XYZ file of C-alpha atoms in Angstrom:
704
model
C -3.322 -20.330 -10.969
C -0.108 -21.569 -12.031
C 2.046 -20.041 -14.528
C 1.087 -22.248 -17.832
C -2.407 -20.366 -17.128
C -2.134 -17.662 -17.763
C -3.025 -15.389 -20.003
C 0.299 -13.428 -19.702
C 2.019 -16.740 -20.077
C 3.956 -15.947 -23.662
C 4.346 -12.368 -23.273
C 6.927 -13.031 -19.980
C 8.501 -17.049 -21.253
C 7.526 -16.248 -25.208
C 9.973 -19.262 -27.223
C 9.891 -16.496 -29.783
C 10.211 -12.812 -30.613
C 11.233 -10.798 -33.697
C 12.853 -7.441 -32.911
C 10.842 -4.501 -35.161
C 13.361 -1.578 -35.515
C 16.182 -3.972 -34.398
C 19.956 -1.971 -34.850
C 23.126 -3.392 -36.060
C 24.281 -1.195 -34.234
C 23.934 -3.214 -30.848
C 24.974 -0.564 -28.097
C 22.026 2.004 -29.286
C 18.805 2.259 -28.413
C 17.170 -0.230 -30.824
C 20.047 -2.864 -31.130
C 20.335 -3.791 -27.129
C 17.249 -6.146 -27.562
C 19.061 -8.259 -28.989
C 23.234 -7.940 -27.178
C 21.857 -8.770 -24.216
C 19.458 -11.463 -25.518
C 22.075 -13.149 -27.438
C 24.105 -11.927 -24.010
C 21.744 -13.967 -22.309
C 21.866 -17.144 -24.094
C 18.044 -16.866 -24.834
C 17.308 -20.103 -26.057
C 14.934 -19.560 -28.309
C 14.338 -17.972 -32.018
C 14.901 -14.511 -32.629
C 13.814 -12.088 -35.611
C 15.401 -8.827 -36.390
C 13.511 -6.962 -38.368
C 14.296 -3.800 -40.170
C 15.181 -3.286 -44.003
C 17.980 -1.686 -43.784
C 19.918 -4.924 -42.743
C 21.041 -8.067 -43.830
C 22.107 -8.990 -40.661
C 21.562 -8.064 -36.955
C 24.059 -9.683 -34.159
C 24.899 -12.749 -35.871
C 21.070 -13.156 -36.725
C 19.278 -13.394 -40.098
C 17.656 -9.873 -40.278
C 14.211 -9.576 -42.342
C 12.975 -6.317 -44.310
C 9.370 -6.671 -42.916
C 7.989 -8.338 -40.049
C 5.318 -10.203 -42.648
C 8.514 -11.861 -43.359
C 9.818 -14.069 -40.715
C 8.995 -17.266 -40.438
C 5.398 -18.424 -39.371
C 4.592 -16.469 -36.291
C 6.018 -15.816 -32.746
C 5.209 -14.411 -28.907
C 6.213 -11.165 -28.858
C 6.631 -8.959 -31.604
C 9.173 -6.054 -29.632
C 8.686 -2.840 -31.351
C 11.232 0.209 -30.846
C 9.583 2.083 -34.370
C 8.729 5.960 -34.804
C 5.640 6.440 -32.535
C 2.926 6.671 -35.823
C 4.596 3.337 -37.887
C 3.673 1.856 -34.305
C -0.054 0.836 -36.004
C 1.946 -0.473 -38.846
C 3.769 -2.680 -36.961
C 0.415 -4.108 -34.748
C -2.198 -4.606 -38.315
C 1.426 -6.708 -39.530
C 1.304 -8.764 -35.256
C -2.047 -9.572 -36.616
C -2.543 -10.566 -39.926
C 0.632 -12.983 -38.523
C -0.826 -14.305 -35.219
C 1.373 -12.484 -32.563
C -0.263 -12.322 -29.502
C 1.976 -9.940 -27.024
C 3.894 -6.420 -28.556
C 6.144 -4.650 -26.452
C 6.504 -1.487 -27.244
C 9.436 1.246 -26.445
C 8.209 3.671 -28.238
C 7.511 7.475 -27.169
C 5.448 9.691 -28.762
C 1.613 8.734 -27.543
C 0.020 9.641 -24.217
C 2.831 10.947 -22.259
C 3.335 13.363 -24.696
C -0.075 13.949 -24.735
C -1.245 11.976 -27.963
C -3.693 10.299 -26.390
C -5.310 10.037 -30.094
C -2.533 7.965 -31.204
C -2.540 5.919 -27.733
C -6.213 4.747 -28.366
C -5.900 3.954 -32.334
C -3.183 1.567 -31.152
C -4.944 -0.098 -28.439
C -8.203 -0.710 -30.812
C -5.893 -2.203 -33.539
C -4.968 -4.696 -30.749
C -8.172 -5.620 -29.220
C -9.745 -6.174 -33.266
C -7.253 -9.101 -33.191
C -7.281 -10.033 -29.516
C -2.865 -8.741 -28.930
C -1.973 -7.255 -25.648
C 0.317 -4.338 -25.547
C 2.862 -3.969 -22.489
C 3.420 -0.062 -22.842
C 3.902 1.420 -24.955
C 6.510 4.360 -24.256
C 8.019 1.427 -21.337
C 11.596 -0.283 -21.031
C 10.223 -3.738 -21.218
C 10.582 -6.491 -18.886
C 12.709 -9.155 -17.378
C 12.794 -13.084 -17.068
C 15.937 -13.759 -15.461
C 14.357 -17.096 -14.816
C 13.651 -17.791 -18.214
C 17.050 -16.161 -19.575
C 14.772 -13.697 -21.313
C 15.978 -9.916 -21.297
C 12.458 -8.195 -23.592
C 14.459 -4.489 -22.663
C 17.538 -2.312 -23.464
C 17.765 -1.211 -19.917
C 21.465 -0.387 -19.391
C 21.645 -1.689 -16.588
C 22.199 -4.738 -18.154
C 25.024 -3.889 -20.863
C 27.913 -4.903 -20.373
C 27.527 -7.739 -17.430
C 27.336 -10.704 -16.456
C 23.511 -12.522 -16.513
C 21.999 -12.815 -13.100
C 21.461 -15.836 -11.485
C 17.138 -15.764 -10.793
C 16.677 -14.925 -7.207
C 12.949 -14.316 -5.119
C 12.238 -10.789 -5.422
C 9.915 -9.694 -8.733
C 10.399 -5.484 -9.601
C 7.029 -4.110 -11.306
C 7.069 -0.663 -12.393
C 5.044 1.980 -13.249
C 7.740 4.025 -14.432
C 10.751 1.589 -16.787
C 14.117 4.489 -15.754
C 12.616 3.758 -12.632
C 11.839 0.089 -12.931
C 14.949 -0.495 -14.010
C 17.369 1.504 -11.932
C 16.578 0.526 -9.345
C 16.966 -3.265 -10.770
C 20.505 -1.870 -11.281
C 20.930 -0.734 -7.301
C 18.931 -3.412 -6.198
C 21.652 -6.258 -7.460
C 24.132 -3.894 -6.401
C 23.374 -4.074 -3.749
C 22.427 -7.942 -3.128
C 19.040 -7.616 -3.887
C 18.492 -11.455 -6.057
C 15.929 -10.472 -8.622
C 13.809 -13.554 -10.095
C 10.984 -10.544 -12.669
C 12.061 -6.522 -13.986
C 8.384 -5.159 -15.609
C 7.674 -1.676 -16.453
C 4.125 -1.011 -17.724
C 4.622 2.473 -19.187
C 1.726 3.696 -20.513
C -0.309 0.640 -19.594
C -2.357 1.409 -22.915
C -3.121 -2.474 -22.348
C -1.726 -4.857 -19.731
C -0.860 -3.289 -16.174
C 1.163 -2.960 -13.387
C -1.518 -5.321 -11.788
C -1.996 -7.723 -13.807
C 1.663 -7.750 -14.772
C 2.027 -8.533 -10.389
C -0.866 -11.192 -10.634
C 1.575 -12.904 -13.129
C 4.964 -12.825 -11.160
C 3.443 -14.170 -7.929
C 2.235 -17.805 -9.808
C 5.561 -18.114 -8.973
C 5.725 -20.597 -6.541
C 9.696 -19.299 -6.275
C 8.698 -15.474 -5.595
C 8.656 -14.290 -1.626
C 8.809 -11.076 -2.090
C 6.890 -8.047 -5.383
C 7.793 -4.885 -4.944
C 6.189 -2.508 -7.157
C 6.454 0.705 -8.037
C 2.985 2.739 -8.514
C 2.425 6.545 -9.538
C -1.779 5.453 -9.500
C -3.959 2.674 -10.259
C -7.215 2.774 -12.012
C -9.066 0.092 -10.166
C -8.608 -0.652 -6.571
C -10.180 -3.995 -5.760
C -8.488 -5.674 -7.991
C -4.897 -4.630 -6.594
C -6.790 -5.351 -3.210
C -7.865 -8.794 -4.615
C -3.941 -9.638 -5.916
C -2.226 -8.551 -2.900
C -4.755 -11.134 -0.873
C -3.726 -13.548 -3.440
C -0.250 -13.156 -3.142
C -0.582 -13.539 1.258
C -2.745 -16.589 0.764
C 0.742 -18.181 -1.021
C 2.381 -15.931 2.057
C 4.704 -13.473 -1.393
C 4.725 -10.218 1.091
C 3.902 -6.713 -1.133
C 6.342 -4.213 -1.022
C 4.830 -0.533 -2.488
C 6.264 3.162 -3.233
C 4.030 4.699 -3.844
C 4.492 7.937 -6.117
C 2.888 11.047 -5.882
C 0.807 11.220 -2.338
C -0.344 14.213 -2.240
C -3.580 15.178 -0.877
C -5.103 16.553 -4.270
C -8.342 15.289 -3.470
C -8.971 17.231 -0.389
C -10.031 20.549 -2.242
C -13.194 18.950 -3.309
C -14.354 17.984 -0.133
C -17.387 19.260 1.665
C -17.448 16.755 4.373
C -14.840 16.609 7.272
C -14.333 13.503 6.999
C -13.169 13.829 3.585
C -10.796 16.180 3.901
C -9.440 14.814 6.422
C -8.865 11.403 3.985
C -6.897 13.414 1.322
C -4.883 10.870 -0.954
C -2.136 9.940 1.561
C -4.439 9.045 4.571
C -6.341 6.595 2.238
C -3.526 5.232 1.052
C -1.712 5.329 4.920
C -5.264 2.681 5.221
C -4.981 0.892 2.672
C -1.282 -0.384 3.830
C -1.695 -1.401 7.074
C -5.077 -2.718 6.386
C -3.844 -4.568 4.187
C -0.536 -5.904 5.698
C 1.360 -3.990 1.982
C 4.876 -2.682 3.424
C 5.380 1.313 2.493
C 8.960 1.662 0.817
C 10.434 5.825 0.887
C 12.805 5.568 -1.111
C 16.130 3.260 -2.130
C 17.377 2.334 0.917
C 14.266 0.777 1.927
C 14.103 -1.789 -2.181
C 17.828 -2.621 -1.773
C 17.094 -3.356 2.571
C 13.244 -4.822 1.726
C 14.449 -6.779 -1.252
C 17.033 -8.150 0.201
C 15.627 -9.192 4.469
C 12.404 -10.538 2.020
C 14.657 -11.944 -0.635
C 15.779 -14.491 1.762
C 13.866 -17.807 2.934
C 13.352 -16.675 6.554
C 10.506 -15.220 8.608
C 10.716 -13.806 11.281
C 8.561 -15.350 14.102
C 8.622 -12.760 16.605
C 10.401 -9.238 17.077
C 13.384 -9.991 19.630
C 16.193 -9.171 18.396
C 20.151 -10.310 18.681
C 22.734 -8.441 18.275
C 26.573 -10.196 17.379
C 29.700 -7.533 17.030
C 33.153 -6.879 17.202
C 32.706 -3.929 18.598
C 31.234 -2.161 21.400
C 30.230 0.824 20.267
C 28.632 -0.729 16.591
C 26.947 -3.292 18.701
C 25.291 -0.322 20.710
C 24.553 2.063 17.628
C 22.427 -0.763 16.743
C 20.806 -1.445 19.092
C 19.277 2.459 19.509
C 18.248 2.178 15.741
C 16.529 -1.095 16.580
C 14.319 0.171 19.780
C 13.965 3.945 18.064
C 11.516 1.204 15.267
C 10.627 -0.456 18.631
C 11.937 -3.800 18.367
C 12.530 -5.841 20.829
C 16.534 -6.029 22.671
C 15.997 -7.957 25.101
C 18.926 -8.707 28.029
C 19.895 -12.980 26.751
C 18.848 -15.722 29.672
C 21.347 -16.921 31.946
C 21.525 -19.904 30.456
C 22.370 -18.269 27.439
C 25.110 -15.873 28.096
C 26.489 -18.548 30.178
C 27.117 -20.271 27.030
C 27.966 -16.984 24.925
C 30.540 -16.246 27.974
C 32.185 -19.988 27.029
C 33.170 -18.587 23.966
C 34.067 -15.020 23.954
C 37.068 -13.195 26.049
C 36.369 -12.033 29.709
C 36.339 -8.619 28.919
C 33.347 -9.141 26.238
C 30.309 -9.270 27.549
C 27.400 -11.713 27.045
C 24.373 -10.525 27.868
C 22.832 -8.194 24.652
C 24.398 -6.500 22.434
C 26.848 -10.078 22.688
C 29.962 -8.204 22.972
C 32.658 -10.970 21.311
C 35.831 -8.436 20.607
C 37.292 -8.098 18.071
C 39.262 -11.690 19.351
C 36.992 -14.020 17.979
C 37.904 -13.123 14.436
C 41.087 -14.782 15.482
C 39.442 -18.421 16.517
C 36.276 -19.293 14.159
C 35.136 -22.308 15.692
C 33.981 -19.641 18.755
C 31.991 -17.197 16.687
C 30.775 -20.639 15.247
C 29.736 -21.143 18.690
C 28.301 -18.021 19.304
C 26.359 -17.522 16.315
C 24.356 -21.101 16.648
C 23.388 -19.796 20.478
C 22.761 -17.363 19.774
C 19.970 -19.646 16.270
C 19.252 -22.137 19.464
C 17.676 -19.805 21.996
C 14.159 -19.699 21.348
C 13.667 -16.241 22.898
C 15.537 -15.421 19.757
C 13.657 -14.433 16.303
C 15.987 -12.930 14.857
C 20.428 -12.169 14.655
C 21.857 -9.279 13.799
C 26.444 -9.828 13.236
C 27.908 -5.971 13.693
C 31.001 -6.660 12.635
C 33.792 -3.723 12.945
C 36.768 -3.718 10.742
C 37.501 -7.232 10.376
C 39.790 -8.360 7.613
C 42.693 -9.954 5.056
C 42.052 -13.861 6.847
C 39.535 -13.017 9.929
C 37.467 -11.154 7.232
C 37.198 -14.432 5.348
C 36.715 -16.282 8.604
C 33.746 -14.776 8.925
C 32.401 -14.700 5.996
C 32.369 -18.594 5.852
C 30.808 -18.929 8.806
C 27.641 -16.340 8.355
C 27.102 -18.590 4.660
C 27.411 -21.892 6.531
C 24.789 -20.893 9.543
C 22.523 -18.634 6.790
C 22.886 -22.123 4.354
C 20.782 -24.646 7.670
C 19.460 -21.759 9.917
C 15.112 -21.218 10.327
C 15.801 -17.216 11.546
C 16.060 -14.357 9.624
C 18.869 -12.821 10.509
C 20.849 -9.567 8.173
C 25.141 -8.734 8.139
C 26.235 -5.292 9.581
C 29.552 -5.117 8.220
C 31.489 -1.303 8.631
C 34.246 -1.923 5.842
C 35.862 0.380 2.829
C 35.180 -1.645 -0.543
C 39.631 -2.022 -0.396
C 39.279 -3.829 2.706
C 35.960 -5.446 2.897
C 34.715 -5.656 -0.373
C 35.275 -9.012 -1.560
C 34.140 -10.212 1.996
C 30.915 -8.670 1.189
C 30.048 -9.598 -2.411
C 30.486 -13.369 -0.726
C 27.357 -12.459 1.497
C 25.387 -11.316 -1.236
C 25.839 -14.264 -3.633
C 24.982 -16.059 -0.556
C 22.205 -14.380 0.435
C 22.191 -13.301 3.082
C 21.037 -9.620 3.645
C 24.217 -7.544 3.859
C 24.415 -3.796 5.166
C 26.836 -0.936 5.573
C 23.687 1.292 7.172
C 22.525 0.268 10.383
C 19.355 2.192 10.977
C 18.517 0.521 7.370
C 18.962 -2.725 8.176
C 16.786 -1.922 11.206
C 14.147 -0.349 9.271
C 14.721 -3.772 6.882
C 13.955 -5.984 10.486
C 11.202 -3.583 11.650
C 9.274 -4.587 8.086
C 9.567 -8.471 8.823
C 8.380 -8.222 11.849
C 5.559 -5.876 10.614
C 4.825 -8.854 8.433
C 5.289 -11.578 10.887
C 2.188 -9.756 13.215
C -0.379 -9.360 10.310
C -3.299 -9.135 11.413
C -5.990 -11.991 8.921
C -7.137 -9.916 6.312
C -10.332 -8.254 5.790
C -13.147 -10.703 4.440
C -14.699 -11.038 1.531
C -18.195 -11.001 2.402
C -19.861 -8.842 0.257
C -22.020 -6.610 2.083
C -25.738 -6.896 0.296
C -28.924 -5.242 0.296
C -30.893 -2.894 -2.256
C -30.188 0.909 -2.105
C -33.174 3.483 -1.048
C -30.656 6.661 -1.398
C -32.694 7.734 -4.726
C -36.019 7.577 -2.930
C -34.444 11.033 -1.212
C -34.256 14.793 -2.758
C -31.119 14.738 -4.898
C -29.832 18.061 -1.781
C -30.781 15.881 1.294
C -31.371 17.939 4.656
C -30.231 16.836 7.824
C -34.267 15.421 8.358
C -33.116 13.329 5.407
C -30.091 12.261 6.039
C -30.855 10.850 9.458
C -34.120 9.432 8.489
C -31.682 7.305 5.853
C -29.078 6.393 8.795
C -32.379 5.275 10.441
C -33.139 3.278 8.389
C -29.603 1.270 8.214
C -30.085 0.973 11.961
C -27.982 3.862 13.230
C -29.525 5.503 16.420
C -30.485 8.718 15.988
C -31.048 11.560 17.505
C -35.741 12.050 19.434
C -36.625 14.500 16.894
C -39.184 15.761 14.662
C -39.936 18.171 11.778
C -42.360 21.225 12.282
C -43.508 23.559 9.509
C -44.933 26.071 11.876
C -44.939 27.264 15.520
C -47.727 24.284 16.484
C -46.305 22.004 15.561
C -42.786 23.184 16.680
C -44.680 23.707 20.617
C -46.807 20.067 20.131
C -42.836 18.335 19.018
C -41.646 20.246 22.502
C -44.654 19.157 24.740
C -43.666 15.260 23.766
C -39.880 15.349 23.355
C -39.547 17.929 26.649
C -36.867 20.744 26.890
C -34.233 21.633 26.543
C -33.742 20.939 22.449
C -32.104 21.929 20.020
C -33.867 24.192 16.985
C -32.270 23.965 13.434
C -33.623 25.402 10.295
C -33.724 22.228 7.599
C -32.914 23.208 4.232
C -31.026 21.105 0.779
C -29.021 24.294 0.409
C -27.885 24.284 3.260
C -25.233 21.961 3.992
C -23.373 23.438 7.145
C -26.284 25.684 9.576
C -24.540 26.998 12.463
C -22.272 29.297 9.394
C -25.871 30.434 7.893
C -26.789 30.908 11.817
C -29.914 28.359 12.242
C -28.838 26.347 14.835
C -30.083 27.119 18.316
C -28.901 24.681 21.455
C -30.063 24.381 24.963
C -34.280 25.804 25.078
C -35.048 26.079 28.454
C -38.258 26.725 27.905
C -42.056 27.946 24.915
C -41.345 30.970 24.859
C -37.083 31.184 24.211
C -38.773 28.315 21.139
C -41.163 30.847 20.496
C -38.573 33.560 20.177
C -35.923 31.607 18.475
C -38.438 30.373 15.947
C -39.406 33.600 14.481
C -35.623 34.837 13.804
C -34.730 31.459 12.832
C -37.661 31.931 10.204
C -36.233 35.139 9.632
C -32.355 34.214 8.437
C -33.676 30.937 6.765
C -36.020 33.925 4.508
C -32.266 35.325 4.229
C -30.612 32.678 3.181
C -32.406 30.052 0.771
C -36.201 30.800 -1.644
C -38.989 29.437 0.352
C -39.680 27.488 -1.511
C -35.528 25.607 -0.155
C -37.569 25.445 3.631
C -38.157 22.080 3.953
C -39.254 23.325 7.593
C -37.693 23.395 11.100
C -36.193 20.011 13.311
C -37.039 20.264 16.600
C -34.816 17.492 19.273
C -33.305 16.548 22.146
C -30.732 18.677 23.729
C -28.196 15.097 24.273
C -25.934 15.485 26.873
C -23.578 13.723 28.876
C -22.161 11.903 26.225
C -18.341 12.371 24.584
C -18.759 13.931 20.703
C -17.357 11.846 18.358
C -17.405 12.226 14.557
C -17.928 9.172 11.907
C -18.073 9.804 8.825
C -17.689 7.892 5.005
C -15.659 9.458 1.706
C -15.444 7.104 -1.045
C -12.654 7.306 -3.128
C -11.962 7.291 -6.546
C -9.492 4.650 -6.321
C -10.792 2.167 -3.333
C -13.978 2.500 -2.958
C -15.921 4.032 0.686
C -13.281 4.301 3.245
C -14.301 4.630 6.588
C -13.141 6.791 9.144
C -14.708 7.801 12.731
C -12.665 10.028 15.768
C -12.305 12.247 18.671
C -14.778 14.965 17.705
C -14.497 18.633 18.399
C -11.240 19.586 19.026
C -9.639 16.990 18.427
C -10.781 15.838 14.451
C -10.059 20.478 13.944
C -6.303 21.024 14.743
C -5.408 16.849 15.563
C -6.443 15.106 12.909
C -7.014 12.181 15.284
C -8.693 9.927 12.986
C -8.480 6.351 12.699
C -9.251 5.206 8.671
C -10.429 1.363 6.989
C -11.246 0.224 3.305
C -15.164 -0.596 4.302
C -16.691 -2.915 5.554
C -15.523 -3.071 7.963
C -17.185 -5.633 10.753
C -17.596 -4.781 15.107
C -14.231 -6.039 16.046
C -12.507 -4.197 13.611
C -14.365 -1.030 14.200
C -13.495 -1.446 17.905
C -9.244 -1.223 16.449
C -9.896 1.715 14.788
C -11.572 3.148 18.091
C -8.695 1.764 19.777
C -5.831 3.456 17.537
C -6.857 6.657 18.618
C -4.510 9.237 19.913
C -7.606 10.638 22.241
C -9.687 7.034 23.428
C -7.913 7.095 27.236
C -10.947 9.552 26.455
C -13.097 7.157 25.846
C -11.743 4.225 27.823
C -11.504 6.386 30.926
C -8.622 7.173 31.732
C -7.368 10.026 34.225
C -10.442 8.909 36.073
C -12.709 10.031 33.263
C -16.086 7.744 33.072
C -15.676 4.853 30.649
C -18.207 5.529 27.134
C -20.132 2.784 25.116
C -17.218 2.122 22.954
C -18.524 -1.247 21.660
C -21.871 1.352 20.745
C -19.799 3.427 18.613
C -18.069 0.874 16.795
C -21.720 -0.841 15.483
C -22.115 2.827 14.178
C -18.726 2.557 12.746
C -20.111 -1.106 10.868
C -23.255 0.049 10.077
C -22.117 2.690 8.091
C -19.718 1.190 5.997
C -21.903 -1.465 5.693
C -24.037 1.678 4.533
C -21.563 3.249 2.160
C -21.268 -0.179 0.506
C -24.723 -0.657 -0.763
C -25.003 2.781 -1.724
C -23.291 3.604 -4.383
C -23.914 6.805 -4.870
C -22.925 8.406 -1.658
C -20.479 10.092 -1.841
C -19.681 11.311 1.607
C -21.151 10.639 4.745
C -20.011 12.576 7.979
C -22.127 12.148 11.631
C -21.277 15.154 13.672
C -21.642 14.905 16.282
C -22.258 11.329 17.507
C -22.445 11.583 21.356
C -21.249 8.516 23.054
C -22.890 7.714 26.425
C -21.200 5.839 29.550
C -20.559 2.693 29.413
C -23.967 0.131 28.539
C -26.040 3.344 27.644
C -25.284 4.161 23.363
C -24.201 5.840 20.837
C -26.445 8.259 18.943
C -25.878 10.889 15.786
C -26.626 14.121 16.485
C -26.401 15.608 12.733
C -25.484 14.358 10.109
C -24.928 15.756 6.215
C -24.823 13.175 3.059
C -23.355 14.691 -0.552
C -24.250 12.070 -3.288
C -22.366 11.998 -6.474
C -22.905 14.702 -8.653
C -23.666 16.868 -6.433
C -22.090 20.534 -6.464
C -20.230 21.998 -4.699
C -21.513 25.310 -4.245
C -24.257 25.005 -2.666
């Protein structure tokens, strides 16, 4: 879709704007929109509306929105909350299709009723609302600031760059814009969505990524309602080669208290977001340093094709610190080739170093043509993917020379580059400003520079996004009892082709003896009831039973233990099964995340999952190749792959189970949690088998 076809186009690119509640005091919150629209040279029609004035900011002011000539594309509403409904009614009468509502006093203060009322009015008149309780939007490409932010007051309108920022918080969004601008981030759009009564951050993002000039989408998110819509937007951005970076606030594990299975306990909100970021190639941001660093790096035209960095420096110390910062983040600072070193040596003093970091020494600032050659040599080396120039206190004419050469090189270079210039504002402010204006990523922190380059490398190394292949199948979970025992859970698994232990459900001793005869010792005996979720705690599990006499004794004790736990009517029976030996215990599970839907987990069992929380997560479904990648990510993977002389385990069989389980979760919408613990992974070629399983369904109470 191109911009002009998008449903939000008239909101972002209005030609006629009414500002309801505009104040004649242009420095007040309700007067600023008129002030900045005027300052930006908005070329469309502007209609201030306020019964108190005849004129606002040199524009004719109308007593009522109904009085403006004709219609408008957008009504900016800045009046008391209780007046907003009547203004929206007038918008309907005037056929105004969009409203930006600055006003507060809605759901954010607990007044959900008033917010529902304005949404209901808007829906009835097909009006789209941005807000309420937002700071509006800024479209620099069209010189349209529909905002009251202080970040635009008394500054020259910034030129349109290539970065879009969508924020659920108005204050955070425009503060980040102001700070980012100061640090050289060249924005194109800033949108704040506030309470998101109607238009949300994801829909705004879907608009800005339609602009072919956008190279980076940054988002500040506190939460999203529809995970699938968000992921689709991320995929659409990726298809257009637009990087997506997200600062996710409130990543605390609030959902863990409701967890009934190991998997759900290990996959709190933060773990799920981390997995989604990793799987879909979303760049994580943590603070303003990331917004300014990543904003500069990805706002530039160049993209990395690898992770090898050449450092050019006027200070040996600065070069070493830069190299350490990059190495800490696992970015390579390789020794340059003999040929490149030879060319470098021709252009630097004999007391410098051509290796990498290339110590050009401060002398190079006296001879611009030599710096030009060093820079060109680094850029021409096919083994170098990115170039960082780390400059010390290069001042005066020498500073101008360095800035000139960096800008000249940047305009034609195809490789990403960044500059770290250690200099104070008084001596170097003008050089730094020139580099920012040219779009060159410029830092005064080695670590921040390294983090931004790491993000660039990660973006380059992204694997293919998950394919949108819908998983088909008919749900069968509803055919099982509401509270499912292990036996029921394993019956369901085997219907989905997941191998389970050989076993039989018995109701009396005689059936148990027959099952023993059939399966063969050693055996496992377990009491079955949908009301007992954790059997070991209820003392209804016996392992390694070796004789009929042991089986008889254990059966009697278990019947007594079961009767102490649940009513006779709730005892489903006794499971007699094979005792699996010689495998590695693993855990495979599902948690249905409230935002993203089913998330599949795999980990090593026992202490690894209990103590170390060593699990790998993905958004379901995953194919076997992706499942294998999940397994290889585990810290304890060596135990499966045959490290230190251990026998290799059948990881392909485990990957098959992970993939099947992920697909099962997509077919069964009522599956809330699934825990297969343990899965025994046998030696290579001998398969893997589910030995115990727990299923929790939607609506199931948390206390049985």
